[in-house]
Short mmCIF file of C-alpha atoms in Angstrom, two decimals:
data_model
loop_
_atom_site.label_atom_id
_atom_site.label_comp_id
_atom_site.label_asym_id
_atom_site.label_seq_id
_atom_site.Cartn_x
_atom_site.Cartn_y
_atom_site.Cartn_z
CA MET A 13 0.00 0.00 0.00
CA ASN A 14 1.52 3.30 -1.09
CA ALA A 15 1.78 6.09 1.46
CA SER A 16 0.64 9.30 -0.20
CA VAL A 17 -0.73 11.74 2.38
CA ARG A 18 1.33 14.61 3.79
CA VAL A 19 0.08 15.79 7.16
CA ALA A 20 0.75 18.83 9.34
CA VAL A 21 -0.24 18.71 13.02
CA VAL A 22 -0.79 21.79 15.18
CA ALA A 23 -1.42 21.19 18.88
CA ARG A 24 -0.78 23.16 22.04
CA SER A 25 -0.23 20.09 24.23
CA GLU A 26 3.14 18.33 24.09
CA VAL A 27 1.36 15.08 24.94
CA ALA A 28 -0.99 15.53 21.98
CA ARG A 29 1.89 16.34 19.62
CA SER A 30 3.87 13.30 20.75
CA GLY A 31 0.86 11.01 20.58
CA LEU A 32 -0.15 12.10 17.10
CA ALA A 33 3.44 11.87 15.86
CA ARG A 34 3.59 8.27 17.05
CA MET A 35 0.31 7.46 15.33
CA LEU A 36 1.42 9.10 12.09
CA GLU A 37 4.66 7.13 12.13
CA ASP A 38 2.60 3.94 12.10
CA ALA A 39 -0.05 5.14 9.62
CA SER A 40 0.26 3.31 6.32
CA HIS A 41 -1.16 6.11 4.16
CA VAL A 42 1.05 8.90 5.55
CA ARG A 43 4.10 9.78 3.48
CA GLN A 44 5.41 12.53 5.72
CA TYR A 45 4.27 14.66 8.62
CA SER A 46 5.25 17.90 10.35
CA VAL A 47 4.41 18.98 13.89
CA PHE A 48 3.93 22.59 14.96
CA GLU A 49 3.03 24.51 18.10
CA PRO A 50 0.36 27.26 17.82
CA GLU A 51 2.88 29.80 19.14
CA GLU A 52 4.92 29.41 15.94
CA PHE A 53 2.09 31.15 14.07
CA THR A 54 1.93 34.14 16.41
CA ALA A 55 5.68 34.83 16.67
CA SER A 56 7.64 37.36 14.63
CA ALA A 57 8.40 34.74 11.95
CA ARG A 58 4.75 33.69 11.63
CA GLU A 59 4.67 34.21 7.85
CA ASP A 60 7.55 31.80 7.40
CA ALA A 61 5.81 29.24 9.60
CA ILE A 62 2.57 29.60 7.64
CA GLN A 63 4.38 29.18 4.32
CA LEU A 64 6.17 26.10 5.61
CA LEU A 65 2.87 24.63 6.74
CA ILE A 66 1.22 25.28 3.38
CA LEU A 67 4.08 23.64 1.50
CA SER A 68 4.33 20.65 3.81
CA CYS A 69 0.86 19.12 3.86
CA ASP A 70 -2.25 17.94 2.08
CA VAL A 71 -4.21 17.63 5.35
CA LEU A 72 -3.96 19.89 8.38
CA ALA A 73 -4.87 18.31 11.72
CA LEU A 74 -5.75 20.74 14.51
CA TRP A 75 -5.86 19.21 18.00
CA CYS A 76 -8.06 21.57 20.02
CA VAL A 77 -8.10 20.79 23.73
CA THR A 78 -11.16 22.85 24.59
CA GLY A 79 -12.96 22.52 21.28
CA PRO A 80 -14.22 25.44 19.19
CA GLY A 81 -14.37 28.56 21.32
CA PRO A 82 -12.48 31.73 22.26
CA GLU A 83 -9.48 29.88 23.72
CA GLU A 84 -8.80 28.02 20.49
CA ASP A 85 -10.23 30.26 17.77
CA ALA A 86 -7.37 32.73 17.97
CA TRP A 87 -5.03 30.34 16.16
CA ALA A 88 -7.17 27.46 14.91
CA ASP A 89 -9.62 29.59 12.93
CA GLU A 90 -6.86 31.50 11.12
CA LEU A 91 -4.85 28.40 10.26
CA ALA A 92 -7.92 26.56 9.04
CA ALA A 93 -8.88 29.48 6.79
CA VAL A 94 -5.36 29.80 5.34
CA ALA A 95 -5.14 26.06 4.75
CA ARG A 96 -8.48 25.80 2.98
CA ARG A 97 -7.69 28.81 0.75
CA ASN A 98 -4.64 26.86 -0.40
CA GLY A 99 -6.51 23.65 -1.12
CA ILE A 100 -5.50 21.90 2.10
CA ARG A 101 -8.08 19.78 3.89
CA VAL A 102 -8.66 20.53 7.58
CA VAL A 103 -9.58 18.03 10.28
CA LEU A 104 -10.34 18.99 13.89
CA ILE A 105 -9.49 16.55 16.68
CA LEU A 106 -11.73 17.46 19.59
CA PRO A 107 -12.94 16.24 22.98
CA GLY A 108 -16.00 14.02 22.54
CA ALA A 109 -18.37 16.56 24.08
CA LYS A 110 -17.40 19.12 21.42
CA VAL A 111 -17.61 16.86 18.35
CA GLN A 112 -21.29 17.43 17.54
CA ARG A 113 -20.99 21.18 17.93
CA ALA A 114 -18.14 21.31 15.41
CA ALA A 115 -19.89 18.90 13.06
CA SER A 116 -22.95 21.16 13.03
CA GLY A 117 -20.85 23.99 11.60
CA GLU A 118 -20.14 26.00 14.75
CA GLY A 119 -16.64 27.26 15.37
CA VAL A 120 -13.63 26.54 13.16
CA PRO A 121 -14.48 25.69 9.51
CA CYS A 122 -13.28 22.19 8.65
CA ASP A 123 -13.64 19.17 6.38
CA GLY A 124 -13.64 16.57 9.13
CA VAL A 125 -14.06 16.06 12.87
CA LEU A 126 -12.51 13.27 14.95
CA ASP A 127 -13.11 12.41 18.59
CA GLN A 128 -9.98 12.59 20.76
CA ASN A 129 -11.39 9.98 23.13
CA ALA A 130 -11.87 7.41 20.38
CA LEU A 131 -8.83 8.12 18.22
CA THR A 132 -6.75 5.15 17.07
CA THR A 133 -3.91 4.84 14.57
CA ARG A 134 -6.11 2.88 12.19
CA GLY A 135 -9.01 5.32 12.48
CA LEU A 136 -6.74 8.34 12.00
CA ASP A 137 -5.00 6.74 9.02
CA ASP A 138 -8.30 5.95 7.32
CA ALA A 139 -9.65 9.44 8.00
CA LEU A 140 -6.57 11.07 6.50
CA ARG A 141 -6.84 8.86 3.41
CA ARG A 142 -10.49 9.75 2.93
CA LEU A 143 -9.93 13.46 3.51
CA SER A 144 -7.08 13.62 1.01
CA GLY A 145 -9.38 11.92 -1.49
CA GLY A 146 -11.94 14.70 -1.16
CA GLU A 147 -14.37 13.15 1.34
CA ARG A 148 -15.84 14.98 4.32
CA ILE A 149 -15.88 13.23 7.68
CA LEU A 150 -18.55 14.79 9.84
CA PRO A 151 -20.55 12.72 12.36
CA GLN A 152 -24.30 12.51 12.02
CA PRO A 153 -26.25 14.38 14.73
CA THR A 154 -27.25 11.11 16.41
CA ALA A 155 -23.91 9.35 16.01
CA ARG A 156 -23.09 9.49 19.72
CA THR A 157 -26.55 9.57 21.31
CA GLY A 158 -29.01 7.74 19.05
CA ALA A 159 -29.83 4.21 20.17
CA GLY A 160 -28.55 1.60 17.74
CA THR A 161 -26.67 4.14 15.59
CA PRO A 162 -23.33 2.76 14.36
CA ALA A 163 -20.24 4.59 15.59
CA PRO A 164 -17.96 6.27 13.02
CA GLU A 165 -15.24 4.04 11.58
CA GLY A 166 -12.19 3.84 13.83
CA SER A 167 -14.09 4.87 16.94
CA HIS A 168 -15.05 3.04 20.13
CA PRO A 169 -18.14 3.35 22.31
CA ALA A 170 -17.86 5.54 25.37
CA GLY A 171 -16.33 3.75 28.34
CA THR A 172 -14.21 1.33 26.25
CA ARG A 173 -10.92 3.21 26.24
CA ALA A 174 -9.18 0.09 27.51
CA GLY A 175 -9.37 -1.19 23.94
CA LEU A 176 -7.21 1.72 22.76
CA LEU A 177 -4.19 0.54 24.74
CA THR A 178 -1.61 -1.99 23.62
CA GLU A 179 -0.39 -4.65 26.05
CA ARG A 180 2.78 -2.60 26.66
CA GLU A 181 0.71 0.52 27.36
CA ARG A 182 -1.38 -1.42 29.87
CA GLN A 183 1.86 -2.35 31.59
CA ILE A 184 2.95 1.28 31.59
CA ILE A 185 -0.29 2.51 33.16
CA GLU A 186 0.07 -0.11 35.91
CA LEU A 187 3.59 1.13 36.62
CA LEU A 188 2.28 4.70 36.71
CA VAL A 189 -0.40 3.69 39.20
CA GLU A 190 2.32 2.17 41.36
CA GLY A 191 4.03 5.59 41.41
CA LEU A 192 7.09 4.81 39.27
CA SER A 193 9.04 7.60 37.57
CA ASN A 194 9.93 7.55 33.86
CA LYS A 195 13.42 6.32 34.77
CA GLN A 196 11.98 3.48 36.85
CA ILE A 197 9.45 2.63 34.13
CA GLY A 198 12.26 2.48 31.59
CA HIS A 199 14.22 0.14 33.85
CA ALA A 200 11.19 -2.10 34.34
CA LEU A 201 10.55 -2.28 30.60
CA GLY A 202 14.21 -2.56 29.59
CA VAL A 203 14.23 0.71 27.62
CA SER A 204 15.82 4.13 28.05
CA GLU A 205 14.29 6.87 30.19
CA HIS A 206 13.65 8.88 27.00
CA ALA A 207 11.80 5.96 25.39
CA ALA A 208 9.78 5.48 28.56
CA LYS A 209 8.85 9.19 28.64
CA ARG A 210 7.68 9.02 25.03
CA ALA A 211 5.67 5.85 25.67
CA VAL A 212 3.98 7.46 28.70
CA ALA A 213 3.09 10.51 26.57
CA VAL A 214 1.52 8.33 23.87
CA MET A 215 -0.47 6.40 26.45
CA MET A 216 -1.77 9.60 28.09
CA SER A 217 -2.73 10.96 24.68
CA LYS A 218 -4.84 7.85 23.97
CA LEU A 219 -6.59 8.27 27.32
CA ASP A 220 -7.09 12.00 26.69
CA CYS A 221 -5.31 12.79 29.97
CA PRO A 222 -3.24 15.99 30.27
CA ASN A 223 -0.94 14.66 33.01
CA ARG A 224 0.19 11.55 34.89
CA THR A 225 -2.14 12.17 37.82
CA GLN A 226 -5.20 12.27 35.58
CA ALA A 227 -4.01 9.13 33.79
CA VAL A 228 -3.80 7.30 37.12
CA VAL A 229 -7.27 8.52 38.13
CA THR A 230 -8.68 7.38 34.77
CA ALA A 231 -6.96 3.99 35.04
CA LEU A 232 -8.40 3.35 38.49
CA ARG A 233 -11.88 4.66 37.64
CA GLU A 234 -12.22 2.70 34.39
CA GLY A 235 -10.56 -0.50 35.57
CA LEU A 236 -7.60 -0.30 33.20
CA VAL A 237 -5.26 -1.95 35.71
CA SER A 238 -5.13 -5.45 37.12
CA ALA A 239 -6.87 -6.21 40.39
CA GLY A 240 -4.68 -5.42 43.37
CA VAL A 241 -2.62 -2.77 41.59
CA GLY A 242 -2.64 0.58 43.31
CA PRO A 243 -0.44 3.48 44.35
CA HIS A 244 2.15 2.81 47.01
CA VAL A 245 1.61 4.81 50.19
#
């Protein structure tokens, strides 16, 4: 299968940038990708950054933590408009609660909307392929609430985030719950501290958790760890 899609990612969160980069590395349809911080488009060299973005992608992925609204519009709306004027497709990656609002046309103009909570490498790869081919990926109004309505391709029902994690990531979350540092996690897994840090970031991105504490809370609340595992006190 030939990789053909060029993707640019813009996200404020380092965890989101790392997580998406890892997914894009494994995506079979992605030929190349670039990762940017929103601040690059408000600095003195913003025009250079915008030109680089335009030249580097066919699809622009905007990871918006709060969803469409004043906190995100300042950079997301402008980048989306510039991208679409230059023939670049725009996909928003939003918290689940904000997906329907964006799909209904409120907020940042886009060609597709994906749910952060249900995002997988396979689902992202397929969405990018479809977007680059001219399709629009916008959930139906009842996609998340209508009884018996099929979920969008690549998504998972609410409350099944355990299925997003690999066996290694399940091991990592258990080590986090036990209170281990990145260095200790690396030692336990037989990898470097840097590799452990990256793996933790990817895992937190899949769980839509901004920090380690929230990841631990989510793991305990949703039963993502084995029975008997818990923080050391």
